[in-house]
Tab-separated table of C-alpha atoms in Angstrom:
chain	number	residue	atom	x	y	z
A	1	MET	CA	139.778	-75.570	104.302
A	2	ALA	CA	137.173	-78.358	104.055
A	3	ALA	CA	134.353	-75.715	104.877
A	4	ALA	CA	135.856	-73.251	102.303
A	5	ALA	CA	135.775	-76.125	99.620
A	6	SER	CA	132.285	-76.866	100.450
A	7	GLU	CA	131.150	-73.188	100.186
A	8	LEU	CA	133.061	-72.781	96.972
A	9	LEU	CA	131.411	-76.123	95.531
A	10	THR	CA	128.005	-74.809	96.564
A	11	GLY	CA	128.513	-71.721	94.527
A	12	TRP	CA	129.710	-73.407	91.402
A	13	CYS	CA	127.165	-76.003	91.545
A	14	LEU	CA	124.423	-73.235	91.255
A	15	PHE	CA	126.444	-71.959	88.357
A	16	ALA	CA	126.343	-75.296	86.636
A	17	LEU	CA	122.718	-75.672	87.120
A	18	ALA	CA	122.275	-72.104	85.498
A	19	LEU	CA	124.671	-73.228	82.831
A	20	LEU	CA	122.378	-76.223	81.939
A	21	ALA	CA	119.238	-73.987	81.877
A	22	ILE	CA	120.987	-71.457	79.789
A	23	LEU	CA	122.218	-74.034	76.956
A	24	ILE	CA	118.564	-75.342	77.053
A	25	PHE	CA	117.008	-71.936	76.557
A	26	CYS	CA	119.554	-71.085	73.848
A	27	TRP	CA	118.833	-74.114	71.789
A	28	VAL	CA	115.082	-73.476	71.933
A	29	TYR	CA	115.343	-69.790	71.296
A	30	VAL	CA	117.464	-70.195	68.164
A	31	ARG	CA	115.525	-73.067	66.713
A	32	LYS	CA	112.313	-71.020	67.218
A	33	TYR	CA	113.550	-68.194	65.139
A	34	GLN	CA	115.722	-69.831	62.451
A	35	SER	CA	114.269	-70.446	58.970
A	36	ARG	CA	113.153	-73.916	58.167
A	37	ARG	CA	114.147	-73.426	54.568
A	38	GLU	CA	117.676	-71.760	55.003
A	39	SER	CA	118.846	-73.130	58.190
A	40	GLU	CA	122.644	-73.899	58.303
A	41	VAL	CA	124.389	-76.124	60.909
A	42	ILE	CA	127.315	-73.884	61.376
A	43	SER	CA	125.310	-70.783	61.874
A	44	THR	CA	122.945	-72.472	64.172
A	45	ILE	CA	125.703	-73.719	66.315
A	46	THR	CA	127.478	-70.380	66.196
A	47	ALA	CA	124.216	-68.592	67.264
A	48	ILE	CA	123.597	-71.060	70.107
A	49	PHE	CA	127.129	-70.838	71.508
A	50	ALA	CA	127.402	-66.978	71.187
A	51	LEU	CA	124.242	-66.303	72.964
A	52	ALA	CA	125.044	-69.118	75.636
A	53	ILE	CA	128.519	-67.296	76.305
A	54	ALA	CA	126.860	-64.117	76.933
A	55	LEU	CA	124.209	-65.555	79.198
A	56	ILE	CA	126.905	-67.354	80.971
A	57	SER	CA	129.059	-64.415	81.750
A	58	SER	CA	125.908	-62.715	82.982
A	59	ALA	CA	125.183	-65.580	85.222
A	60	LEU	CA	128.573	-65.377	86.718
A	61	LEU	CA	127.556	-62.099	88.445
A	62	PRO	CA	125.332	-63.884	91.175
A	63	VAL	CA	128.085	-66.354	91.688
A	64	ASP	CA	130.576	-63.704	92.223
A	65	ILE	CA	128.173	-61.912	94.840
A	66	PHE	CA	127.338	-65.237	96.327
A	67	LEU	CA	130.830	-66.185	97.039
A	68	VAL	CA	132.034	-62.928	98.584
A	69	SER	CA	128.745	-62.797	100.714
A	70	TYR	CA	129.308	-66.329	102.164
A	71	MET	CA	132.866	-65.472	103.338
A	72	LYS	CA	131.303	-63.557	106.067
A	73	ASN	CA	128.737	-64.222	108.936
A	74	GLN	CA	125.742	-62.380	109.294
A	75	ASN	CA	127.079	-60.403	112.499
A	76	GLY	CA	129.896	-59.175	110.139
A	77	THR	CA	132.560	-61.416	111.069
A	78	PHE	CA	134.630	-63.561	108.677
A	79	LYS	CA	133.866	-67.249	108.797
A	80	ASP	CA	136.674	-69.585	110.196
A	81	TRP	CA	137.765	-70.816	106.980
A	82	ALA	CA	137.982	-67.521	105.207
A	83	ASP	CA	141.476	-66.499	106.018
A	84	ALA	CA	143.497	-64.274	103.498
A	85	ASN	CA	144.769	-67.109	101.390
A	86	VAL	CA	141.406	-68.788	100.938
A	87	SER	CA	139.671	-65.453	99.946
A	88	ARG	CA	142.411	-64.748	97.424
A	89	GLN	CA	141.866	-68.244	95.893
A	90	ILE	CA	138.166	-67.760	95.616
A	91	GLU	CA	138.760	-64.035	94.061
A	92	ASP	CA	141.098	-65.520	91.536
A	93	THR	CA	138.784	-68.442	90.588
A	94	VAL	CA	136.008	-65.889	89.662
A	95	LEU	CA	138.487	-63.553	88.076
A	96	TYR	CA	139.888	-66.257	85.840
A	97	GLY	CA	136.381	-67.312	84.968
A	98	TYR	CA	135.705	-63.611	83.801
A	99	TYR	CA	139.020	-63.655	81.877
A	100	THR	CA	137.844	-66.916	80.036
A	101	LEU	CA	134.294	-65.928	79.178
A	102	TYR	CA	135.098	-62.214	78.220
A	103	SER	CA	138.126	-63.585	76.022
A	104	ILE	CA	135.561	-66.046	74.363
A	105	ILE	CA	133.065	-63.029	73.847
A	106	LEU	CA	135.739	-61.091	71.967
A	107	PHE	CA	136.584	-64.003	69.822
A	108	CYS	CA	132.962	-64.511	68.971
A	109	VAL	CA	132.373	-60.718	68.290
A	110	PHE	CA	135.431	-60.047	66.334
A	111	LEU	CA	136.448	-63.248	64.567
A	112	TRP	CA	134.016	-66.051	64.569
A	113	ILE	CA	130.565	-64.404	63.993
A	114	PRO	CA	131.875	-62.099	61.417
A	115	PHE	CA	133.588	-64.846	59.605
A	116	VAL	CA	130.508	-67.177	59.544
A	117	TYR	CA	128.181	-64.199	58.655
A	118	PHE	CA	130.315	-63.106	55.580
A	119	TYR	CA	130.859	-66.868	54.564
A	120	TYR	CA	126.995	-67.226	54.218
A	121	GLU	CA	126.569	-63.706	52.785
A	122	GLU	CA	128.881	-64.666	49.886
A	123	LYS	CA	127.444	-68.130	49.411
A	124	GLU	CA	126.278	-68.940	45.883
A	125	GLU	CA	124.854	-72.102	44.317
A	126	ASP	CA	127.827	-72.489	42.017
A	127	GLY	CA	130.292	-70.487	44.117
A	128	SER	CA	133.715	-71.907	45.185
A	129	THR	CA	133.984	-72.779	48.974
A	130	CYS	CA	137.691	-71.697	48.856
A	131	LEU	CA	136.508	-68.195	47.371
A	132	GLN	CA	133.792	-67.925	50.038
A	133	VAL	CA	136.356	-68.637	52.767
A	134	LYS	CA	138.722	-65.923	51.247
A	135	THR	CA	136.392	-63.393	51.012
A	136	ALA	CA	135.036	-64.021	54.643
A	137	LEU	CA	138.478	-63.813	55.896
A	138	ARG	CA	139.187	-60.454	54.119
A	139	TYR	CA	136.057	-58.957	55.816
A	140	THR	CA	136.752	-60.454	59.103
A	141	LEU	CA	140.256	-58.824	59.055
A	142	GLY	CA	138.630	-55.537	59.602
A	143	PHE	CA	136.876	-56.596	62.796
A	144	LEU	CA	140.284	-58.350	64.050
A	145	THR	CA	142.077	-55.135	63.245
A	146	ILE	CA	139.312	-53.266	65.543
A	147	CYS	CA	139.801	-55.725	68.268
A	148	VAL	CA	143.698	-55.223	68.312
A	149	VAL	CA	143.245	-51.355	68.383
A	150	LEU	CA	140.872	-51.727	71.375
A	151	LEU	CA	143.185	-54.128	73.447
A	152	LEU	CA	146.182	-51.763	72.556
A	153	ILE	CA	144.266	-48.590	73.759
A	154	GLY	CA	143.118	-50.369	76.813
A	155	ALA	CA	146.450	-51.634	77.749
A	156	PHE	CA	148.566	-48.377	77.004
A	157	VAL	CA	146.294	-45.268	77.504
A	158	PRO	CA	145.723	-45.476	81.063
A	159	LEU	CA	149.385	-45.972	82.196
A	160	ASP	CA	151.748	-43.251	83.045
A	161	ILE	CA	154.841	-42.815	80.641
A	162	PRO	CA	157.818	-41.763	82.312
A	163	ASN	CA	158.803	-38.138	81.452
A	164	LYS	CA	162.667	-38.536	82.034
A	165	LYS	CA	164.786	-36.842	79.388
A	166	ASN	CA	167.268	-39.687	79.381
A	167	SER	CA	164.552	-42.413	78.679
A	168	THR	CA	164.346	-43.481	75.078
A	169	GLU	CA	161.298	-44.213	73.048
A	170	TRP	CA	162.280	-47.942	73.187
A	171	GLU	CA	162.470	-47.957	77.144
A	172	LYS	CA	159.041	-46.288	77.157
A	173	VAL	CA	157.504	-49.006	75.013
A	174	LYS	CA	159.156	-51.652	76.907
A	175	LEU	CA	157.793	-50.336	80.143
A	176	LEU	CA	154.402	-50.391	78.664
A	177	PHE	CA	154.645	-54.083	77.593
A	178	GLU	CA	155.965	-54.980	80.939
A	179	GLU	CA	153.148	-53.285	82.814
A	180	PHE	CA	150.660	-54.980	80.276
A	181	GLY	CA	152.214	-58.407	80.933
A	182	SER	CA	152.332	-57.814	84.875
A	183	SER	CA	148.511	-57.054	84.697
A	184	HIS	CA	147.777	-60.100	82.943
A	185	GLY	CA	145.898	-58.114	80.197
A	186	LEU	CA	143.132	-57.034	82.708
A	187	THR	CA	143.107	-53.512	81.729
A	188	ALA	CA	143.076	-54.292	78.041
A	189	LEU	CA	140.320	-56.792	78.396
A	190	SER	CA	138.286	-54.475	80.491
A	191	PHE	CA	138.542	-51.624	77.832
A	192	SER	CA	137.507	-54.011	75.032
A	193	ILE	CA	134.517	-55.304	77.024
A	194	SER	CA	133.479	-51.980	78.037
A	195	SER	CA	133.571	-50.678	74.381
A	196	LEU	CA	131.274	-53.567	73.413
A	197	THR	CA	128.974	-52.774	76.501
A	198	VAL	CA	128.493	-49.281	75.147
A	199	ILE	CA	127.139	-50.698	71.868
A	200	GLY	CA	125.197	-53.052	73.890
A	201	MET	CA	123.736	-49.772	75.681
A	202	LEU	CA	122.795	-48.212	72.598
A	203	ALA	CA	120.911	-51.548	71.525
A	204	ALA	CA	119.182	-51.771	74.833
A	205	ILE	CA	118.047	-48.192	74.597
A	206	THR	CA	116.533	-48.590	71.135
A	207	TYR	CA	115.260	-52.162	71.622
A	208	THR	CA	114.766	-53.324	75.075
A	209	ALA	CA	113.610	-50.133	76.579
A	210	TYR	CA	110.572	-49.916	73.979
A	211	GLY	CA	110.106	-53.886	74.386
A	212	MET	CA	109.784	-53.633	78.363
A	213	SER	CA	106.655	-51.415	77.690
A	214	ALA	CA	105.393	-53.025	74.535
A	215	LEU	CA	105.395	-56.515	75.573
A	216	PRO	CA	103.331	-56.379	78.620
A	217	LEU	CA	100.826	-54.188	77.106
A	218	ASN	CA	100.453	-56.473	74.164
A	219	LEU	CA	99.916	-59.293	76.491
A	220	ILE	CA	97.076	-57.448	78.322
A	221	LYS	CA	95.527	-56.171	74.851
A	222	GLY	CA	95.767	-59.522	73.219
A	223	THR	CA	95.360	-59.839	69.409
A	224	THR	CA	92.388	-59.145	67.142
A	225	SER	CA	90.077	-62.004	66.268
A	226	ALA	CA	91.134	-64.300	63.263
A	227	ALA	CA	87.365	-64.388	62.138
A	228	TYR	CA	87.285	-60.412	62.167
A	229	GLU	CA	90.479	-60.189	60.424
A	230	ARG	CA	89.145	-62.673	57.716
A	231	LEU	CA	86.114	-60.444	57.018
A	232	GLU	CA	88.361	-57.365	56.604
A	233	ASN	CA	90.850	-59.429	54.294
A	234	THR	CA	87.856	-60.532	52.092
A	235	GLU	CA	86.807	-56.813	51.632
A	236	ASP	CA	90.265	-55.989	50.778
A	237	ILE	CA	90.482	-58.781	48.226
A	238	GLU	CA	87.232	-57.684	46.488
A	239	GLU	CA	88.337	-54.137	46.517
A	240	VAL	CA	91.751	-54.959	44.920
A	241	GLU	CA	89.995	-57.161	42.295
A	242	HIS	CA	87.337	-54.589	41.386
A	243	HIS	CA	90.291	-52.169	40.948
A	244	ILE	CA	92.230	-54.543	38.696
A	245	LEU	CA	88.965	-55.018	36.433
A	246	ARG	CA	88.392	-51.464	36.223
A	247	ILE	CA	91.941	-50.641	34.923
A	248	LYS	CA	91.903	-53.681	32.423
A	249	SER	CA	88.413	-52.491	31.157
A	250	LYS	CA	90.338	-49.497	29.337
A	251	CYS	CA	91.618	-51.963	26.777
A	252	ARG	CA	88.346	-53.652	25.825
A	253	ASP	CA	88.680	-52.154	22.279
A	254	GLY	CA	91.864	-53.757	21.562
A	255	ARG	CA	94.228	-51.009	22.521
A	256	PRO	CA	97.112	-51.983	24.893
A	257	LEU	CA	97.377	-50.541	28.346
A	258	SER	CA	99.679	-47.823	29.076
A	259	SER	CA	102.968	-48.342	30.801
A	260	ARG	CA	101.523	-46.520	33.900
A	261	ASP	CA	98.369	-48.776	34.004
A	262	ARG	CA	100.697	-51.913	33.553
A	263	ARG	CA	102.799	-51.141	36.417
A	264	ALA	CA	99.622	-50.369	38.489
A	265	VAL	CA	98.041	-53.761	37.525
A	266	GLN	CA	101.401	-55.505	38.565
A	267	GLN	CA	101.428	-53.949	41.956
A	268	LEU	CA	97.742	-54.758	42.501
A	269	GLU	CA	98.216	-58.422	41.383
A	270	GLU	CA	101.226	-58.669	43.914
A	271	ARG	CA	98.958	-57.003	46.573
A	272	LEU	CA	96.154	-59.698	45.786
A	273	ARG	CA	98.681	-62.527	46.020
A	274	THR	CA	99.559	-61.345	49.367
A	275	LEU	CA	96.166	-60.983	50.625
A	276	ARG	CA	95.107	-64.520	49.366
A	277	ARG	CA	98.107	-65.890	51.226
A	278	ARG	CA	96.908	-63.949	54.088
A	279	GLU	CA	93.346	-65.349	53.556
A	280	ARG	CA	94.731	-68.839	53.851
A	281	HIS	CA	96.883	-68.280	56.939
A	282	LEU	CA	93.899	-66.619	58.751
A	283	GLU	CA	91.682	-69.626	57.814
A	284	PHE	CA	94.269	-71.992	59.001
A	285	ILE	CA	94.760	-70.148	62.374
A	286	GLU	CA	91.015	-69.942	62.797
A	287	LYS	CA	90.549	-73.605	62.684
A	288	SER	CA	93.580	-74.695	64.521
A	289	TRP	CA	93.831	-76.008	68.110
A	290	TRP	CA	96.456	-73.474	68.862
A	291	ALA	CA	94.207	-70.471	68.389
A	292	LYS	CA	91.598	-72.052	70.770
A	293	PHE	CA	94.362	-72.937	73.268
A	294	CYS	CA	95.445	-69.226	73.199
A	295	GLU	CA	92.012	-68.055	73.758
A	296	ALA	CA	91.497	-70.414	76.811
A	297	ILE	CA	94.521	-69.055	78.546
A	298	ARG	CA	93.729	-65.404	77.783
A	299	PRO	CA	93.187	-64.520	81.554
A	300	LEU	CA	96.780	-65.872	82.222
A	301	LYS	CA	98.131	-63.718	79.506
A	302	ILE	CA	96.472	-60.628	81.317
A	303	VAL	CA	97.820	-61.662	84.668
A	304	GLY	CA	101.384	-62.132	82.904
A	305	GLY	CA	101.057	-58.640	81.265
A	306	VAL	CA	100.042	-56.917	84.595
A	307	PHE	CA	103.034	-58.821	86.318
A	308	PHE	CA	105.486	-57.844	83.645
A	309	ILE	CA	104.409	-54.247	83.418
A	310	ILE	CA	104.840	-53.942	87.357
A	311	VAL	CA	108.224	-55.399	86.963
A	312	ALA	CA	109.121	-53.100	84.237
A	313	LEU	CA	107.892	-49.927	86.310
A	314	LEU	CA	109.757	-51.272	89.225
A	315	PHE	CA	112.889	-51.332	87.196
A	316	THR	CA	112.582	-48.082	85.512
A	317	VAL	CA	111.735	-46.289	88.885
A	318	SER	CA	114.854	-47.996	90.642
A	319	LEU	CA	116.947	-46.893	87.414
A	320	PHE	CA	115.614	-43.319	87.895
A	321	LEU	CA	116.231	-43.054	91.664
A	322	SER	CA	119.845	-44.426	91.083
A	323	ASN	CA	120.625	-41.872	88.428
A	324	LEU	CA	119.130	-39.218	90.640
A	325	ASP	CA	121.249	-40.287	93.469
A	326	LYS	CA	124.333	-40.309	91.309
A	327	ALA	CA	123.459	-36.615	90.060
A	328	LEU	CA	123.131	-35.431	93.634
A	329	HIS	CA	125.797	-37.286	95.518
A	330	SER	CA	128.342	-38.658	93.064
A	331	ALA	CA	131.836	-37.046	92.604
A	332	GLY	CA	130.583	-35.868	89.213
A	333	PHE	CA	131.697	-36.243	85.416
A	334	ASP	CA	135.213	-36.838	86.159
A	335	SER	CA	134.541	-39.769	88.394
A	336	GLY	CA	132.064	-41.395	85.823
A	337	PHE	CA	129.121	-40.482	88.239
A	338	ILE	CA	130.290	-43.441	90.200
A	339	ILE	CA	128.621	-43.685	93.755
A	340	LEU	CA	129.738	-46.212	96.182
A	341	GLY	CA	126.770	-46.318	98.393
A	342	THR	CA	123.174	-45.372	98.456
A	343	ASN	CA	121.509	-42.244	99.641
A	344	LEU	CA	118.174	-42.643	98.173
A	345	THR	CA	115.887	-45.484	98.929
A	346	ASN	CA	116.117	-47.952	95.793
A	347	PRO	CA	113.525	-50.652	95.641
A	348	LEU	CA	115.738	-53.079	94.027
A	349	ASN	CA	118.760	-52.344	96.096
A	350	MET	CA	116.731	-53.197	99.200
A	351	LEU	CA	115.200	-56.304	97.589
A	352	LEU	CA	118.190	-57.939	95.942
A	353	PRO	CA	120.222	-58.394	99.258
A	354	VAL	CA	117.101	-59.899	100.886
A	355	LEU	CA	116.407	-62.312	98.001
A	356	GLN	CA	120.107	-62.790	97.477
A	357	THR	CA	116.661	-54.738	64.191
A	358	LEU	CA	118.745	-54.675	59.864
A	359	TYR	CA	116.693	-57.972	59.166
A	360	LYS	CA	113.293	-59.021	60.153
A	361	ILE	CA	113.312	-61.617	62.972
A	362	ARG	CA	110.323	-63.693	62.749
A	363	ARG	CA	109.673	-67.055	64.303
A	364	GLY	CA	110.660	-69.926	62.176
A	365	LYS	CA	111.709	-67.713	59.137
A	366	THR	CA	115.000	-65.884	60.274
A	367	ARG	CA	117.766	-66.412	57.731
A	368	PRO	CA	121.240	-67.603	58.990
A	369	GLN	CA	122.855	-64.061	58.617
A	370	ALA	CA	119.904	-62.600	60.332
A	371	LEU	CA	120.115	-65.093	63.005
A	372	LEU	CA	123.943	-64.319	63.683
A	373	PHE	CA	123.148	-60.671	63.585
A	374	LEU	CA	120.395	-61.096	66.143
A	375	CYS	CA	122.531	-63.227	68.333
A	376	MET	CA	125.412	-60.594	68.169
A	377	ILE	CA	123.058	-57.917	69.299
A	378	LEU	CA	121.657	-59.965	72.028
A	379	LEU	CA	125.206	-60.654	73.245
A	380	LEU	CA	126.036	-57.065	73.592
A	381	ILE	CA	122.718	-56.255	75.338
A	382	VAL	CA	123.449	-59.009	77.829
A	383	LEU	CA	126.787	-57.511	78.316
A	384	HIS	CA	125.284	-54.132	79.113
A	385	THR	CA	122.927	-55.763	81.513
A	386	SER	CA	125.788	-56.291	84.140
A	387	TYR	CA	126.364	-52.504	84.252
A	388	MET	CA	122.631	-51.870	84.431
A	389	ILE	CA	122.289	-54.068	87.372
A	390	TYR	CA	125.044	-52.221	89.229
A	391	SER	CA	122.998	-48.864	88.383
A	392	LEU	CA	120.004	-50.532	89.882
A	393	ALA	CA	121.727	-51.952	93.125
A	394	PRO	CA	125.340	-50.591	93.345
A	395	GLN	CA	125.941	-51.549	97.018
A	396	TYR	CA	124.593	-55.172	96.365
A	397	VAL	CA	126.820	-55.660	93.174
A	398	MET	CA	129.902	-54.447	95.018
A	399	TYR	CA	129.441	-56.206	98.296
A	400	GLY	CA	126.521	-58.580	98.096
A	401	SER	CA	125.147	-59.175	101.743
A	402	GLN	CA	128.367	-58.669	103.341
A	403	LYS	CA	128.555	-56.725	106.762
A	404	TYR	CA	131.441	-55.406	109.017
A	405	LEU	CA	131.741	-54.765	112.728
A	406	VAL	CA	131.713	-51.121	114.090
A	407	GLN	CA	132.953	-50.198	117.607
A	408	SER	CA	130.314	-48.538	119.526
A	409	ASN	CA	131.418	-46.678	122.748
A	410	GLN	CA	129.183	-46.112	125.605
A	411	THR	CA	130.253	-43.379	127.936
A	412	VAL	CA	128.523	-42.206	131.187
A	413	ASP	CA	129.645	-38.635	132.838
A	414	GLY	CA	132.682	-38.634	130.216
A	415	GLN	CA	133.942	-42.071	131.259
A	416	LEU	CA	134.039	-44.967	129.004
A	417	ARG	CA	131.733	-47.664	130.443
A	418	ASN	CA	131.160	-50.254	127.796
A	419	VAL	CA	132.507	-51.134	124.289
A	420	THR	CA	130.265	-53.122	121.951
A	421	PHE	CA	130.508	-53.993	118.280
A	422	VAL	CA	127.494	-53.670	115.875
A	423	SER	CA	127.234	-54.934	112.382
A	424	LYS	CA	126.920	-52.588	109.388
A	425	ASP	CA	126.222	-53.261	105.656
A	426	CYS	CA	129.471	-53.117	103.732
A	427	ASP	CA	130.130	-49.704	101.931
A	428	ALA	CA	132.851	-47.307	100.641
A	429	ASP	CA	133.518	-46.239	104.487
A	430	ALA	CA	134.336	-49.871	105.566
A	431	PRO	CA	138.035	-50.753	106.141
A	432	GLU	CA	139.680	-52.371	103.022
A	433	ASP	CA	140.413	-55.659	105.089
A	434	GLN	CA	136.758	-56.022	106.061
A	435	CYS	CA	134.906	-55.970	102.954
A	436	ILE	CA	135.740	-57.753	99.768
A	437	VAL	CA	134.851	-56.230	96.472
A	438	THR	CA	133.186	-58.319	93.729
A	439	ARG	CA	135.545	-59.198	90.648
A	440	THR	CA	132.460	-57.848	88.564
A	441	TYR	CA	132.822	-54.323	89.905
A	442	LEU	CA	136.517	-54.247	89.223
A	443	PHE	CA	135.876	-55.019	85.480
A	444	LEU	CA	132.911	-52.481	85.235
A	445	HIS	CA	134.617	-49.459	86.320
A	446	LYS	CA	138.210	-49.645	85.338
A	447	PHE	CA	137.626	-46.632	83.018
A	448	TRP	CA	135.659	-43.514	84.424
A	449	PHE	CA	134.679	-42.288	81.023
A	450	PHE	CA	132.677	-45.514	80.207
A	451	SER	CA	130.891	-45.115	83.531
A	452	ALA	CA	129.883	-41.476	82.424
A	453	VAL	CA	128.567	-42.818	79.198
A	454	TYR	CA	126.488	-45.523	81.028
A	455	TYR	CA	125.124	-42.890	83.303
A	456	PHE	CA	123.746	-40.783	80.408
A	457	GLY	CA	122.505	-43.932	78.656
A	458	ASN	CA	120.375	-44.753	81.563
A	459	TRP	CA	118.581	-41.462	81.262
A	460	ALA	CA	117.998	-42.223	77.590
A	461	PHE	CA	116.854	-45.737	78.460
A	462	ILE	CA	114.194	-44.144	80.774
A	463	ALA	CA	113.150	-41.633	78.327
A	464	ILE	CA	112.688	-44.462	75.493
A	465	PHE	CA	110.733	-46.614	78.100
A	466	LEU	CA	108.311	-43.798	78.737
A	467	ILE	CA	107.750	-43.050	75.162
A	468	GLY	CA	107.316	-46.762	74.316
A	469	LEU	CA	104.639	-46.957	77.032
A	470	ILE	CA	102.679	-44.229	75.649
A	471	VAL	CA	103.042	-45.427	72.130
A	472	SER	CA	101.746	-48.851	73.176
A	473	CYS	CA	98.977	-47.487	75.288
A	474	CYS	CA	97.769	-45.734	72.026
A	475	LYS	CA	98.486	-48.456	69.459
A	476	GLY	CA	95.304	-50.820	68.691
A	477	LYS	CA	95.589	-54.816	69.077
A	478	LYS	CA	98.285	-56.608	67.063
A	479	SER	CA	97.074	-58.733	64.072
A	480	VAL	CA	96.782	-62.481	64.978
A	481	ILE	CA	99.306	-63.151	62.108
A	482	GLU	CA	101.656	-60.227	62.874
A	483	GLY	CA	104.782	-60.088	60.564
A	484	GLU	CA	104.032	-63.591	59.044
A	485	VAL	CA	102.390	-62.600	55.743
A	486	ASP	CA	104.387	-59.678	54.146
A	487	GLU	CA	105.368	-58.527	50.813
A	488	ASP	CA	108.844	-60.330	51.317
A	489	SER	CA	107.470	-63.248	53.339
A	490	ASP	CA	109.491	-66.398	52.750
A	491	MET	CA	106.899	-68.835	54.140
A	492	SER	CA	104.907	-70.973	51.730
A	493	ASP	CA	101.555	-72.412	52.429
A	494	ASP	CA	102.984	-75.791	52.755
A	495	GLU	CA	104.822	-74.809	56.064
A	496	LEU	CA	101.643	-73.729	57.840
A	497	SER	CA	101.131	-77.156	59.388
A	498	VAL	CA	104.633	-77.457	60.556
A	499	TYR	CA	104.976	-73.878	61.732
A	500	TYR	CA	101.987	-73.851	63.921
A	501	ARG	CA	102.265	-77.457	65.264
């Protein structure tokens, strides 16, 4: 038992370190993007907490795999301390961890984040706080209703209802509740989380897939020169000023401008104000130490871009091979294209066991509502990554590095001469008492139809990645102040020194 406690402590210590790193990352990430003029304490805390919970639930996956792997020796035998009771205790510990984290995620997605979002959406300078709370609760009630419906569907639909003629409707309902209670809500929770994961899959397809190709190529190509952009911007200013003077010259004889010309002048003057703000930003960046520092580390950015594009290609190739493997060797649509082993060589599946957009999101200018929406999307995307990892390395996610013993008989002239045992990686052919399946796998594959949706979603992810790769290669360099000076920009010139500090 002492050895078991030591192994368990090791796994949870690693998880605690990951937890600390996650909290630091979430704080830095949210502070980076939140608006300095419209920041709110509650929205900031909510965003940090929601994003941290999502990442922590994802970090529980390697802990789960680590614990089931460490129950066995490299030769395929169970360690001395890993008896049935201890194994069950470890499995239950991880299972309760998933219960807790996924329950908190449901609370954040369907109650807390919507409430805080609508609370600030209804905020007015002279508005009543009580009225804000009531309005936010009214809208949040709709999200809460959706959550209840998902839980009920997950709890009731998969179960077999007795068809006996003498059973009353009440007895049928009573049986459902008894079954729901006996499973501790595992099925209901799994269905609800899987439903959110499908939404996360859609966000990953439209956002992450393109970003995986765009980010590395942007690092490699770099941004345009601030001096060159200033020169172009000056030419644009002169052109707009000339156009304004040309329109105003029509009324030199005292006649008023037509309504069409007045609208044109107003639009041109707004454009001129934007260009002049852009001029000030470019001038500031050109003289700042940050621009000089970025120019100095340009080689490192290129190296980083090459590294990330290689990782992205490895990820996409592995996902393609995994999907192809499922198309050729799985039981088909009715099973959700689930495959319990690997038949095609998958780079990541080999590597891991060895290693064991509604609002504009801009740095320093993201409003509280947009920040909450961003963290909601990121939370759902992180949920989807758990299944994405299974698609990339199914055997690793199910069994980790576990092995089991297989009897090998040697015969000479038809007579048994020698009996040996060889170790083999755990797979679906292993005896049930020889390999322990991770709790993650049980959560991810409770419903076959979600697995089928994920399968087709993976093909869409690959397609969007390839499209993004082509588009990113064809696009020119990004502006050095990309997204910082727009028509709806809320950054004043006074914030420049703070923003680029």
